C-alpha cells in the first residue's frame, strides 16, 4: 500500500482473537486507509566510527550511506533543507528525528551546532551520510542538551544559494 490507498480485510474470528478471548462471532471486516508513511532510520548506529570512515581536521568522522545526485556543496550562508536522526554515542539514545515529525528542517550553517554546519557543507543533494560529531563541535556541555559525542544520519534534501 501507499499513502492514500484503502483496503478491506476479512478475518475469521479464529485468526483475530486468541482461543480463550471473547470476541465477535463470525468474520471481522476491517476497513483500512493508509494516511501517511513515516520513514524511520534503522537500528542504532555503532558508537564509534568504522576504521574506513573519513575524518575532517576538526575531528568529525563520517561515512556516506547513500551517494547523492548533486554536484555542488552548500555554502556557509545557503538555506539548507535536511532530514536527520540523532543519537548519543555513549548509550545509543535516539534523541531527535525530523523523520518522526514528518518534515525536514530548514537552516543556515550558522544556525546549528558547529559540527552540523561543517558536516552539511561536505554533502551534495540527495546524499545521506552518518556523522560522528565530537563534543566540542556539538553542544559542549550545555544544560538540557544531549551530551558527549553525537551521531547523526543526515539526508541533504536541498539548498538555496545565498543572495
Coordinates of C-alpha atoms in Angstrom, one line a residue:
X1 CA 0.0 0.0 0.0
X2 CA 1.0 3.6 -0.5
X3 CA -0.4 6.7 1.2
X4 CA -4.0 7.3 0.2
X5 CA -4.7 3.7 -0.5
X6 CA -7.7 1.9 1.1
X7 CA -8.3 -1.8 1.6
X8 CA -10.9 -4.1 3.1
X9 CA -9.7 -7.0 5.1
X10 CA -11.8 -10.0 6.1
X11 CA -10.6 -12.0 9.1
X12 CA -12.1 -15.1 10.7
X13 CA -12.7 -14.7 14.4
X14 CA -10.2 -17.6 15.0
X15 CA -7.4 -15.5 13.4
X16 CA -8.4 -12.3 15.0
X17 CA -8.7 -13.4 18.6
X18 CA -6.9 -15.9 20.9
X19 CA -8.9 -19.1 21.6
X20 CA -9.7 -18.0 25.2
X21 CA -10.7 -14.4 24.3
X22 CA -14.3 -13.2 24.0
X23 CA -14.9 -11.5 20.6
X24 CA -17.5 -11.2 17.9
X25 CA -18.7 -14.3 16.3
X26 CA -18.0 -14.8 12.6
X27 CA -15.8 -12.9 10.3
X28 CA -14.4 -9.4 11.0
X29 CA -14.5 -6.8 8.2
X30 CA -11.8 -4.2 8.7
X31 CA -11.7 -1.0 6.6
X32 CA -8.1 0.4 6.4
X33 CA -6.9 3.7 4.9
X34 CA -3.1 4.3 4.9
X35 CA -3.0 8.0 5.7
X36 CA 0.8 8.5 5.7
X37 CA 4.1 6.6 5.7
X38 CA 6.6 7.8 8.3
X39 CA 10.2 6.8 7.5
X40 CA 12.3 5.8 10.4
X41 CA 16.0 5.3 10.4
X42 CA 17.0 1.7 11.2
X43 CA 18.9 0.4 14.1
X44 CA 21.1 2.3 16.5
X45 CA 24.5 3.0 14.8
X46 CA 27.8 1.9 16.3
X47 CA 29.1 4.2 19.0
X48 CA 32.4 4.6 17.2
X49 CA 33.1 5.2 13.5
X50 CA 34.4 2.3 11.5
X51 CA 38.1 2.2 10.6
X52 CA 37.3 3.2 7.0
X53 CA 35.4 6.4 8.0
X54 CA 36.7 9.7 6.5
X55 CA 37.8 12.3 9.0
X56 CA 37.9 16.0 8.9
X57 CA 40.7 18.1 10.5
X58 CA 38.3 19.2 13.2
X59 CA 37.6 15.6 14.3
X60 CA 34.3 14.8 12.6
X61 CA 34.2 11.2 11.3
X62 CA 31.7 10.3 8.5
X63 CA 30.6 7.5 6.2
X64 CA 28.4 8.1 3.1
X65 CA 25.4 5.8 3.4
X66 CA 23.7 6.8 0.1
X67 CA 25.5 8.9 -2.6
X68 CA 23.8 12.0 -3.8
X69 CA 22.9 13.2 -7.2
X70 CA 24.0 16.8 -6.8
X71 CA 27.3 18.2 -7.9
X72 CA 27.8 21.2 -5.7
X73 CA 28.1 21.6 -1.9
X74 CA 26.1 24.1 0.2
X75 CA 28.0 27.3 1.2
X76 CA 28.1 28.8 4.7
X77 CA 25.1 31.2 4.1
X78 CA 23.0 29.0 1.9
X79 CA 19.5 28.0 3.0
X80 CA 19.7 24.2 3.6
X81 CA 16.9 21.6 3.9
X82 CA 17.7 18.3 5.5
X83 CA 16.2 15.3 7.3
X84 CA 18.1 13.7 10.2
X85 CA 18.1 11.3 13.1
X86 CA 20.4 12.0 16.1
X87 CA 21.7 9.6 18.7
X88 CA 24.1 9.9 21.7
X89 CA 27.2 7.8 21.1
X90 CA 27.5 6.9 24.8
X91 CA 24.3 4.9 25.1
X92 CA 22.7 4.9 21.7
X93 CA 19.7 7.0 22.9
X94 CA 17.8 8.4 19.9
X95 CA 17.1 12.0 21.0
X96 CA 15.7 13.6 17.9
X97 CA 14.4 12.9 14.3
X98 CA 12.9 15.1 11.7
X99 CA 11.6 11.9 10.1
X100 CA 9.4 11.3 13.1
X101 CA 7.9 14.8 12.8
X102 CA 7.4 14.2 9.0
X103 CA 9.1 17.4 7.9
X104 CA 12.7 18.2 7.1
X105 CA 14.3 21.3 8.8
X106 CA 15.5 24.5 7.1
X107 CA 18.6 26.3 8.4
X108 CA 21.8 28.0 7.5
X109 CA 25.2 26.6 8.7
X110 CA 25.4 29.3 11.4
X111 CA 22.1 28.4 13.0
X112 CA 23.0 24.8 14.0
X113 CA 25.8 23.3 16.1
X114 CA 29.3 23.7 14.7
X115 CA 29.6 20.1 13.7
X116 CA 26.4 20.2 11.7
X117 CA 27.4 23.4 10.0
X118 CA 30.7 21.8 8.9
X119 CA 29.1 18.4 8.1
X120 CA 26.3 19.5 5.7
X121 CA 28.8 21.5 3.7
X122 CA 30.6 18.3 2.8
X123 CA 27.4 16.8 1.2
X124 CA 25.6 17.1 -2.1
X125 CA 21.8 17.0 -2.7
X126 CA 20.3 13.5 -2.3
X127 CA 23.2 12.3 -0.2
X128 CA 22.7 10.5 3.2
X129 CA 25.7 10.4 5.5
X130 CA 26.4 9.3 9.0
X131 CA 28.5 11.7 11.1
X132 CA 30.2 11.2 14.5
X133 CA 30.4 14.7 15.9
X134 CA 32.8 15.3 18.8
X135 CA 31.6 17.1 21.9
X136 CA 33.5 20.3 21.1
X137 CA 31.5 20.6 17.9
X138 CA 28.2 19.5 19.4
X139 CA 26.5 21.0 22.5
X140 CA 29.7 21.0 24.5
X141 CA 28.1 20.5 27.9
X142 CA 25.2 22.9 27.5
X143 CA 22.5 22.1 30.1
X144 CA 19.4 20.3 28.8
X145 CA 21.2 19.2 25.6
X146 CA 22.5 15.8 24.6
X147 CA 26.0 15.3 26.0
X148 CA 29.2 13.8 24.5
X149 CA 29.8 12.6 21.0
X150 CA 26.7 12.7 18.9
X151 CA 25.8 10.6 15.9
X152 CA 23.7 11.9 13.1
X153 CA 22.3 10.4 9.9
X154 CA 21.7 13.5 7.7
X155 CA 20.0 13.5 4.3
X156 CA 20.6 16.7 2.3
X157 CA 17.2 17.3 0.7
X158 CA 18.2 20.5 -1.0
X159 CA 19.7 24.0 -0.6
X160 CA 19.2 27.5 -2.0
X161 CA 22.3 29.6 -2.6
X162 CA 22.6 32.8 -0.5
X163 CA 21.8 36.0 -2.3

